[in-house]
mmCIF file of C-alpha atoms in Angstrom:
data_model
loop_
_atom_site.group_PDB
_atom_site.id
_atom_site.type_symbol
_atom_site.label_atom_id
_atom_site.label_comp_id
_atom_site.label_asym_id
_atom_site.label_seq_id
_atom_site.Cartn_x
_atom_site.Cartn_y
_atom_site.Cartn_z
ATOM 1 C CA MET F 1 107.881 24.345 155.412
ATOM 2 C CA GLU F 2 105.726 27.431 155.963
ATOM 3 C CA THR F 3 107.399 30.742 155.204
ATOM 4 C CA ARG F 4 108.085 32.872 158.276
ATOM 5 C CA LYS F 5 105.747 35.858 158.265
ATOM 6 C CA ARG F 6 106.707 39.487 158.741
ATOM 7 C CA ILE F 7 103.848 41.526 160.157
ATOM 8 C CA GLY F 8 103.434 45.202 161.023
ATOM 9 C CA LEU F 9 101.603 46.960 163.826
ATOM 10 C CA LEU F 10 100.365 50.547 163.867
ATOM 11 C CA THR F 11 98.161 52.749 166.032
ATOM 12 C CA SER F 12 96.137 55.422 164.263
ATOM 13 C CA GLY F 13 93.818 58.239 165.317
ATOM 14 C CA GLY F 14 93.381 59.509 168.864
ATOM 15 C CA ASP F 15 95.257 57.721 171.616
ATOM 16 C CA CYS F 16 93.574 55.889 174.477
ATOM 17 C CA PRO F 17 94.481 53.504 177.297
ATOM 18 C CA GLY F 18 95.005 49.903 176.189
ATOM 19 C CA LEU F 19 96.826 50.453 172.901
ATOM 20 C CA ASN F 20 100.106 49.219 174.330
ATOM 21 C CA ALA F 21 98.363 46.172 175.765
ATOM 22 C CA VAL F 22 97.211 45.238 172.244
ATOM 23 C CA ILE F 23 100.777 45.660 170.981
ATOM 24 C CA ARG F 24 102.153 43.516 173.815
ATOM 25 C CA ALA F 25 99.686 40.679 173.216
ATOM 26 C CA ALA F 26 100.195 40.665 169.456
ATOM 27 C CA VAL F 27 103.988 40.699 169.761
ATOM 28 C CA ARG F 28 104.110 37.952 172.384
ATOM 29 C CA HIS F 29 101.728 35.684 170.487
ATOM 30 C CA ALA F 30 103.295 36.315 167.076
ATOM 31 C CA THR F 31 106.854 35.748 168.258
ATOM 32 C CA LEU F 32 106.376 33.022 170.883
ATOM 33 C CA SER F 33 103.616 30.992 169.190
ATOM 34 C CA TYR F 34 104.492 31.501 165.522
ATOM 35 C CA ASP F 35 108.107 32.743 165.482
ATOM 36 C CA TRP F 36 107.181 35.649 163.206
ATOM 37 C CA GLU F 37 109.016 38.931 162.784
ATOM 38 C CA VAL F 38 107.027 41.902 164.085
ATOM 39 C CA LEU F 39 107.637 45.505 163.049
ATOM 40 C CA GLY F 40 106.140 48.537 164.746
ATOM 41 C CA ILE F 41 105.195 51.318 162.329
ATOM 42 C CA PRO F 42 105.786 54.732 163.960
ATOM 43 C CA TYR F 43 103.048 57.346 163.644
ATOM 44 C CA ALA F 44 100.683 55.205 161.588
ATOM 45 C CA THR F 45 100.446 56.126 157.894
ATOM 46 C CA GLN F 46 103.306 58.600 158.320
ATOM 47 C CA GLY F 47 105.593 55.683 159.130
ATOM 48 C CA LEU F 48 104.385 53.774 156.079
ATOM 49 C CA LEU F 49 104.806 56.881 153.953
ATOM 50 C CA GLU F 50 108.442 57.107 155.028
ATOM 51 C CA GLY F 51 109.011 53.352 155.011
ATOM 52 C CA LYS F 52 110.060 53.385 158.668
ATOM 53 C CA ALA F 53 109.717 50.598 161.230
ATOM 54 C CA VAL F 54 111.138 49.395 164.537
ATOM 55 C CA SER F 55 111.657 45.767 165.499
ATOM 56 C CA LEU F 56 109.339 44.504 168.236
ATOM 57 C CA ASN F 57 109.896 41.346 170.278
ATOM 58 C CA VAL F 58 109.424 40.124 173.853
ATOM 59 C CA HIS F 59 112.396 42.273 174.894
ATOM 60 C CA GLY F 60 110.499 45.373 173.807
ATOM 61 C CA LEU F 61 112.158 48.659 173.009
ATOM 62 C CA ASP F 62 114.358 48.832 176.107
ATOM 63 C CA SER F 63 115.801 46.676 178.912
ATOM 64 C CA ARG F 64 112.468 46.396 180.742
ATOM 65 C CA GLY F 65 111.027 44.175 178.038
ATOM 66 C CA ILE F 66 107.537 44.323 176.605
ATOM 67 C CA ASP F 67 105.495 43.198 179.628
ATOM 68 C CA PRO F 68 105.205 46.662 181.252
ATOM 69 C CA LEU F 69 103.152 47.694 178.203
ATOM 70 C CA LEU F 70 100.176 45.851 179.708
ATOM 71 C CA SER F 71 99.642 48.690 182.166
ATOM 72 C CA THR F 72 101.118 51.609 180.222
ATOM 73 C CA GLY F 73 98.851 54.283 178.772
ATOM 74 C CA GLY F 74 99.235 55.892 175.361
ATOM 75 C CA THR F 75 101.080 54.151 172.541
ATOM 76 C CA ILE F 76 104.796 53.475 172.203
ATOM 77 C CA LEU F 77 104.414 53.692 168.423
ATOM 78 C CA GLY F 78 102.940 57.174 168.375
ATOM 79 C CA SER F 79 99.784 58.097 166.494
ATOM 80 C CA ILE F 80 98.448 60.720 164.110
ATOM 81 C CA ASN F 81 94.987 61.600 162.855
ATOM 82 C CA LYS F 82 95.949 64.145 160.229
ATOM 83 C CA GLY F 83 97.227 64.129 156.686
ATOM 84 C CA ASP F 84 95.817 63.664 153.208
ATOM 85 C CA THR F 85 96.016 59.887 152.881
ATOM 86 C CA GLU F 86 94.049 59.861 149.649
ATOM 87 C CA ALA F 87 96.592 62.086 147.905
ATOM 88 C CA GLN F 88 99.465 60.021 149.327
ATOM 89 C CA ALA F 89 97.864 56.605 148.895
ATOM 90 C CA ASP F 90 100.424 55.306 146.385
ATOM 91 C CA GLN F 91 103.350 56.285 148.597
ATOM 92 C CA ILE F 92 101.762 54.696 151.661
ATOM 93 C CA ILE F 93 101.136 51.461 149.775
ATOM 94 C CA ALA F 94 104.714 51.571 148.502
ATOM 95 C CA GLY F 95 105.900 51.852 152.110
ATOM 96 C CA TYR F 96 103.987 48.684 153.035
ATOM 97 C CA GLN F 97 105.641 46.881 150.119
ATOM 98 C CA LYS F 98 109.070 48.319 150.874
ATOM 99 C CA LEU F 99 108.930 46.927 154.396
ATOM 100 C CA GLY F 100 108.089 43.488 152.983
ATOM 101 C CA LEU F 101 105.039 43.039 155.164
ATOM 102 C CA ASP F 102 102.844 39.973 154.836
ATOM 103 C CA ALA F 103 100.124 41.615 156.920
ATOM 104 C CA LEU F 104 99.404 44.697 158.982
ATOM 105 C CA ILE F 105 97.469 44.969 162.250
ATOM 106 C CA VAL F 106 95.669 48.326 162.349
ATOM 107 C CA ILE F 107 94.595 49.509 165.809
ATOM 108 C CA GLY F 108 92.162 52.354 165.238
ATOM 109 C CA GLY F 109 88.659 53.774 165.386
ATOM 110 C CA ASP F 110 86.042 53.809 162.654
ATOM 111 C CA GLY F 111 87.775 56.609 160.739
ATOM 112 C CA SER F 112 91.210 55.001 160.777
ATOM 113 C CA LEU F 113 89.801 51.604 159.856
ATOM 114 C CA ALA F 114 87.907 53.106 156.925
ATOM 115 C CA ILE F 115 91.032 54.845 155.612
ATOM 116 C CA MET F 116 93.241 51.772 155.960
ATOM 117 C CA ASN F 117 90.543 49.599 154.411
ATOM 118 C CA GLN F 118 90.474 51.821 151.326
ATOM 119 C CA LEU F 119 94.265 51.655 151.067
ATOM 120 C CA ALA F 120 94.177 47.874 151.491
ATOM 121 C CA HIS F 121 91.708 47.458 148.633
ATOM 122 C CA LYS F 122 93.718 49.749 146.388
ATOM 123 C CA GLY F 123 97.129 48.288 147.141
ATOM 124 C CA ASN F 124 96.331 44.634 147.888
ATOM 125 C CA MET F 125 97.461 45.081 151.482
ATOM 126 C CA ASN F 126 96.550 42.386 154.009
ATOM 127 C CA ILE F 127 95.123 44.068 157.096
ATOM 128 C CA VAL F 128 93.407 43.037 160.316
ATOM 129 C CA GLY F 129 91.645 45.688 162.402
ATOM 130 C CA VAL F 130 91.476 46.142 166.166
ATOM 131 C CA PRO F 131 88.799 48.619 167.351
ATOM 132 C CA LYS F 132 89.871 51.292 169.790
ATOM 133 C CA THR F 133 88.057 54.481 170.738
ATOM 134 C CA ILE F 134 86.786 56.057 173.928
ATOM 135 C CA ASP F 135 83.664 56.955 171.929
ATOM 136 C CA ASN F 136 82.702 53.251 171.652
ATOM 137 C CA ASP F 137 80.906 53.915 168.367
ATOM 138 C CA VAL F 138 82.492 51.238 166.138
ATOM 139 C CA ALA F 139 79.925 48.908 164.603
ATOM 140 C CA PHE F 140 79.569 45.216 165.515
ATOM 141 C CA THR F 141 81.560 45.373 168.743
ATOM 142 C CA ASN F 142 80.068 45.809 172.204
ATOM 143 C CA LEU F 143 83.316 47.348 173.426
ATOM 144 C CA ALA F 144 86.299 49.108 171.902
ATOM 145 C CA VAL F 145 89.687 49.383 173.592
ATOM 146 C CA GLY F 146 89.890 52.506 175.769
ATOM 147 C CA PHE F 147 86.192 52.997 176.469
ATOM 148 C CA ASP F 148 86.041 51.382 179.895
ATOM 149 C CA THR F 149 89.050 53.298 181.206
ATOM 150 C CA ALA F 150 87.612 56.598 179.962
ATOM 151 C CA VAL F 151 84.315 55.831 181.715
ATOM 152 C CA ASN F 152 86.209 55.108 184.940
ATOM 153 C CA THR F 153 88.136 58.389 184.605
ATOM 154 C CA ILE F 154 84.920 60.371 184.208
ATOM 155 C CA VAL F 155 83.247 58.574 187.115
ATOM 156 C CA ASP F 156 86.204 59.446 189.326
ATOM 157 C CA ALA F 157 85.917 63.089 188.273
ATOM 158 C CA LEU F 158 82.176 63.128 188.978
ATOM 159 C CA SER F 159 82.794 61.732 192.442
ATOM 160 C CA ARG F 160 85.344 64.434 193.201
ATOM 161 C CA LEU F 161 83.153 67.206 191.800
ATOM 162 C CA SER F 162 80.172 66.053 193.847
ATOM 163 C CA TYR F 163 81.919 67.045 197.075
ATOM 164 C CA THR F 164 82.687 70.590 195.984
ATOM 165 C CA ALA F 165 79.214 70.913 194.432
ATOM 166 C CA ALA F 166 77.616 69.911 197.726
ATOM 167 C CA SER F 167 79.870 72.271 199.695
ATOM 168 C CA HIS F 168 78.759 75.306 197.697
ATOM 169 C CA ASP F 169 75.197 74.292 196.682
ATOM 170 C CA ARG F 170 76.207 74.434 193.025
ATOM 171 C CA VAL F 171 75.341 72.712 189.802
ATOM 172 C CA MET F 172 78.428 71.168 188.238
ATOM 173 C CA VAL F 173 78.223 70.840 184.449
ATOM 174 C CA VAL F 174 80.772 68.313 183.193
ATOM 175 C CA GLU F 175 81.529 68.237 179.456
ATOM 176 C CA VAL F 176 82.856 64.889 178.235
ATOM 177 C CA MET F 177 84.092 63.586 174.888
ATOM 178 C CA GLY F 178 82.303 61.234 172.506
ATOM 179 C CA ARG F 179 82.035 63.177 169.232
ATOM 180 C CA GLU F 180 78.558 62.578 167.771
ATOM 181 C CA ALA F 181 77.815 59.609 170.063
ATOM 182 C CA GLY F 182 76.555 59.705 173.634
ATOM 183 C CA HIS F 183 77.864 56.345 174.872
ATOM 184 C CA LEU F 184 80.579 57.868 177.050
ATOM 185 C CA ALA F 185 78.282 60.425 178.685
ATOM 186 C CA LEU F 186 75.481 57.895 179.180
ATOM 187 C CA ASN F 187 77.616 55.151 180.730
ATOM 188 C CA ALA F 188 79.690 57.472 182.910
ATOM 189 C CA GLY F 189 76.678 59.547 183.873
ATOM 190 C CA ILE F 190 74.778 56.544 185.174
ATOM 191 C CA ALA F 191 77.819 55.007 186.881
ATOM 192 C CA GLY F 192 78.715 58.367 188.421
ATOM 193 C CA GLY F 193 75.217 59.142 189.679
ATOM 194 C CA ALA F 194 74.626 62.194 187.495
ATOM 195 C CA ASP F 195 71.297 63.976 187.919
ATOM 196 C CA VAL F 196 71.152 65.125 184.286
ATOM 197 C CA ILE F 197 72.658 63.469 181.197
ATOM 198 C CA LEU F 198 72.533 65.283 177.855
ATOM 199 C CA ILE F 199 73.603 63.408 174.718
ATOM 200 C CA PRO F 200 73.526 64.214 170.988
ATOM 201 C CA GLU F 201 70.880 61.634 170.165
ATOM 202 C CA ILE F 202 68.135 62.910 172.488
ATOM 203 C CA PRO F 203 66.741 66.482 172.400
ATOM 204 C CA TYR F 204 66.357 68.325 175.680
ATOM 205 C CA SER F 205 65.051 71.615 177.011
ATOM 206 C CA ILE F 206 66.643 73.987 179.499
ATOM 207 C CA SER F 207 63.277 74.262 181.215
ATOM 208 C CA GLY F 208 63.305 70.487 181.659
ATOM 209 C CA VAL F 209 66.830 70.580 183.104
ATOM 210 C CA CYS F 210 65.993 73.388 185.538
ATOM 211 C CA LYS F 211 62.693 71.793 186.536
ATOM 212 C CA HIS F 212 64.518 68.592 187.409
ATOM 213 C CA ILE F 213 67.196 70.411 189.416
ATOM 214 C CA THR F 214 64.504 72.361 191.294
ATOM 215 C CA GLU F 215 62.606 69.162 192.059
ATOM 216 C CA LEU F 216 65.768 67.683 193.567
ATOM 217 C CA ARG F 217 65.795 70.572 196.028
ATOM 218 C CA ASP F 218 62.077 70.488 196.751
ATOM 219 C CA ARG F 219 61.663 66.716 197.112
ATOM 220 C CA TRP F 220 65.007 65.565 198.462
ATOM 221 C CA ASN F 221 66.517 68.763 199.864
ATOM 222 C CA ARG F 222 69.395 68.263 197.424
ATOM 223 C CA ARG F 223 70.906 71.692 196.912
ATOM 224 C CA PHE F 224 73.471 70.597 194.337
ATOM 225 C CA ALA F 225 73.403 68.623 191.099
ATOM 226 C CA ILE F 226 75.719 66.993 188.588
ATOM 227 C CA VAL F 227 75.024 67.522 184.877
ATOM 228 C CA VAL F 228 76.955 65.417 182.345
ATOM 229 C CA VAL F 229 76.851 66.702 178.779
ATOM 230 C CA ALA F 230 78.436 65.058 175.745
ATOM 231 C CA GLU F 231 80.573 67.370 173.598
ATOM 232 C CA GLY F 232 78.412 66.590 170.568
ATOM 233 C CA ALA F 233 75.134 67.508 172.262
ATOM 234 C CA LYS F 234 73.350 70.343 170.516
ATOM 235 C CA THR F 235 71.907 73.606 171.697
ATOM 236 C CA ILE F 236 68.133 73.866 172.050
ATOM 237 C CA GLU F 237 68.204 75.417 168.561
ATOM 238 C CA GLY F 238 69.827 72.234 167.259
ATOM 239 C CA GLN F 239 73.336 73.585 166.729
ATOM 240 C CA GLU F 240 76.681 72.091 167.721
ATOM 241 C CA ARG F 241 79.191 74.139 169.688
ATOM 242 C CA TYR F 242 82.724 74.093 168.350
ATOM 243 C CA TYR F 243 85.858 76.136 167.831
ATOM 244 C CA THR F 244 88.603 76.268 165.224
ATOM 245 C CA ASP F 245 92.091 75.588 166.567
ATOM 246 C CA SER F 246 95.350 77.262 165.524
ATOM 247 C CA GLN F 247 95.833 74.740 162.708
ATOM 248 C CA GLY F 248 92.384 75.304 161.253
ATOM 249 C CA GLU F 249 90.881 72.085 162.655
ATOM 250 C CA ILE F 250 87.261 72.265 163.842
ATOM 251 C CA ARG F 251 86.896 70.858 167.365
ATOM 252 C CA LEU F 252 83.743 70.163 169.341
ATOM 253 C CA ARG F 253 83.779 72.175 172.540
ATOM 254 C CA GLY F 254 81.645 74.666 174.387
ATOM 255 C CA ILE F 255 78.332 72.931 174.951
ATOM 256 C CA GLY F 256 79.103 72.740 178.678
ATOM 257 C CA ASP F 257 79.450 76.524 178.911
ATOM 258 C CA TYR F 258 76.257 76.932 176.895
ATOM 259 C CA VAL F 259 74.259 74.636 179.190
ATOM 260 C CA ALA F 260 75.615 76.303 182.351
ATOM 261 C CA ASP F 261 74.809 79.797 181.022
ATOM 262 C CA GLN F 262 71.323 78.705 179.978
ATOM 263 C CA ILE F 263 70.632 77.156 183.399
ATOM 264 C CA SER F 264 71.676 80.344 185.184
ATOM 265 C CA HIS F 265 69.685 82.547 182.778
ATOM 266 C CA PHE F 266 66.523 80.435 182.852
ATOM 267 C CA SER F 267 66.558 80.265 186.660
ATOM 268 C CA GLY F 268 66.994 84.018 186.981
ATOM 269 C CA ASP F 269 70.488 83.392 188.405
ATOM 270 C CA LYS F 270 68.969 81.421 191.284
ATOM 271 C CA ILE F 271 70.954 78.359 190.254
ATOM 272 C CA GLU F 272 74.724 78.764 190.311
ATOM 273 C CA ALA F 273 76.429 76.594 187.704
ATOM 274 C CA ARG F 274 80.112 75.849 187.128
ATOM 275 C CA VAL F 275 81.696 74.052 184.150
ATOM 276 C CA THR F 276 84.436 71.443 183.996
ATOM 277 C CA VAL F 277 85.694 70.283 180.594
ATOM 278 C CA LEU F 278 87.538 67.007 181.164
ATOM 279 C CA GLY F 279 89.116 67.049 177.709
ATOM 280 C CA HIS F 280 92.115 64.855 177.049
ATOM 281 C CA VAL F 281 92.359 63.655 180.644
ATOM 282 C CA GLN F 282 89.769 61.098 179.487
ATOM 283 C CA ARG F 283 92.351 59.600 177.124
ATOM 284 C CA GLY F 284 95.102 59.290 179.709
ATOM 285 C CA GLY F 285 96.186 56.970 182.462
ATOM 286 C CA ALA F 286 96.745 53.259 182.842
ATOM 287 C CA PRO F 287 94.137 50.991 181.233
ATOM 288 C CA SER F 288 91.512 49.409 183.468
ATOM 289 C CA ALA F 289 91.446 45.660 184.099
ATOM 290 C CA LEU F 290 88.643 45.276 181.535
ATOM 291 C CA ASP F 291 90.554 47.232 178.898
ATOM 292 C CA ARG F 292 93.658 45.115 179.543
ATOM 293 C CA LEU F 293 91.593 41.957 179.127
ATOM 294 C CA LEU F 294 89.921 43.272 175.986
ATOM 295 C CA ALA F 295 93.180 44.514 174.440
ATOM 296 C CA THR F 296 94.979 41.269 175.179
ATOM 297 C CA SER F 297 92.171 39.188 173.700
ATOM 298 C CA PHE F 298 92.059 41.393 170.596
ATOM 299 C CA GLY F 299 95.823 41.273 170.081
ATOM 300 C CA LYS F 300 95.877 37.492 170.282
ATOM 301 C CA ALA F 301 92.859 37.105 167.990
ATOM 302 C CA ALA F 302 94.321 39.473 165.379
ATOM 303 C CA VAL F 303 97.469 37.349 165.136
ATOM 304 C CA ASP F 304 95.388 34.173 164.805
ATOM 305 C CA LEU F 305 93.487 35.693 161.870
ATOM 306 C CA ILE F 306 96.792 36.399 160.132
ATOM 307 C CA ALA F 307 97.902 32.829 160.802
ATOM 308 C CA LYS F 308 94.824 31.654 158.899
ATOM 309 C CA ASP F 309 95.408 34.221 156.122
ATOM 310 C CA ASP F 310 91.984 35.614 157.004
ATOM 311 C CA TYR F 311 92.393 39.267 156.124
ATOM 312 C CA GLN F 312 90.273 42.403 155.765
ATOM 313 C CA LYS F 313 88.600 41.507 159.073
ATOM 314 C CA MET F 314 88.165 43.391 162.342
ATOM 315 C CA VAL F 315 88.163 41.594 165.685
ATOM 316 C CA ALA F 316 85.119 42.445 167.801
ATOM 317 C CA TRP F 317 83.738 41.774 171.269
ATOM 318 C CA GLN F 318 80.281 40.225 171.227
ATOM 319 C CA ASN F 319 78.582 38.627 174.222
ATOM 320 C CA GLY F 320 81.849 38.069 176.051
ATOM 321 C CA VAL F 321 83.827 36.469 173.232
ATOM 322 C CA VAL F 322 86.014 37.698 170.366
ATOM 323 C CA VAL F 323 84.602 37.317 166.845
ATOM 324 C CA SER F 324 85.722 38.675 163.485
ATOM 325 C CA ILE F 325 83.736 40.916 161.129
ATOM 326 C CA PRO F 326 84.571 42.000 157.552
ATOM 327 C CA ILE F 327 85.928 45.547 157.727
ATOM 328 C CA ASP F 328 83.755 46.492 154.744
ATOM 329 C CA GLU F 329 80.681 45.809 156.883
ATOM 330 C CA VAL F 330 82.099 47.675 159.869
ATOM 331 C CA THR F 331 82.958 50.844 157.997
ATOM 332 C CA SER F 332 79.640 50.924 156.150
ATOM 333 C CA ASN F 333 77.769 50.905 159.486
ATOM 334 C CA SER F 334 79.857 53.195 161.717
ATOM 335 C CA PRO F 335 79.485 55.278 163.750
ATOM 336 C CA ILE F 336 76.947 53.623 166.034
ATOM 337 C CA LEU F 337 74.886 56.112 168.056
ATOM 338 C CA VAL F 338 72.805 55.683 171.203
ATOM 339 C CA ASP F 339 69.295 54.409 170.535
ATOM 340 C CA SER F 340 66.703 56.447 172.431
ATOM 341 C CA HIS F 341 65.212 53.138 173.636
ATOM 342 C CA HIS F 342 68.542 51.687 174.739
ATOM 343 C CA PRO F 343 68.271 49.797 178.061
ATOM 344 C CA LEU F 344 70.680 52.267 179.687
ATOM 345 C CA VAL F 345 68.451 55.160 178.632
ATOM 346 C CA GLU F 346 65.515 53.364 180.230
ATOM 347 C CA THR F 347 67.632 52.738 183.338
ATOM 348 C CA ALA F 348 68.500 56.423 183.644
ATOM 349 C CA LYS F 349 64.840 57.406 183.312
ATOM 350 C CA ALA F 350 63.756 54.822 185.884
ATOM 351 C CA LEU F 351 66.234 56.234 188.400
ATOM 352 C CA ASP F 352 64.859 59.754 187.947
ATOM 353 C CA THR F 353 67.759 61.047 185.867
ATOM 354 C CA TYR F 354 66.763 63.728 183.377
ATOM 355 C CA ILE F 355 67.939 62.531 179.969
ATOM 356 C CA GLY F 356 66.026 64.771 177.645
ATOM 357 C CA ASP F 357 62.448 65.241 176.549
ATOM 358 C CA LEU F 358 61.573 61.681 175.549
#
């Protein structure tokens, strides 16, 4: 008779919509299909460090059961993206062993997966990865959990800003997340009808931006414009804009203000620009239908890998189906940036969207 497995679940790194849907799917499949014990690890490696866990089953953490998690944003397990895991590696591994886990499902981005992969190799931990990030920069997967919802959130914001831009004949500069990758800005910019999209991978010029905005007025009598700029886009001198928070962490922010100021200056203050930094609103809200589908498929597939004792793999979405990829390969190839010849870049250009000096 096969020994009943005890598996753990944790969410690591930045939160995003769809994390709870992964948890729900994994718990339902593990308990109903395999009769395994499932433990939720609170606050990722911090929970392992302290040897803490909560029991997860179809009844969830309260009387409502686990099914409402399908549409609930954030993560019921909590998440962290700080701490010196290398210095605390032995204690974290000891926590995994203390909890008596046969395997651990790690829901995280490229950074979290790389960290947990190193710990797994060092401590003989059995892990399966589930990719999640609104940046959508994890290698070997077309989609990561959270990306589609974030795109929808930005598109909604662009739609709302278009009305006030048109009312005042203004240029609205919208700064979005994405770190060093432009996937979020590119996808949302096209879907939201942006006139200008600036991403880290493609250099641009302020003269090119202003020329395009002026042409909109001259050719189409459009007296307003929407500019989407990724937080990791650089200045025309090739520098990133960032600030240091109260805890000493360096955060990307400020490129939107830079672009707006440069537009106004270059145009001789003839173009009035306003800035909106969407920030963490992009991480919030209920997951979209696509993210729920993706998260559910990933959660089920992760449990099936554990059932086959097929560890050190990450589930991935390729051509509409879930596949598995060795985490070693994933972490050695991430992050994945936007190719300047990507079909969406070509689409933006064909629709007369300024996307840099290509």
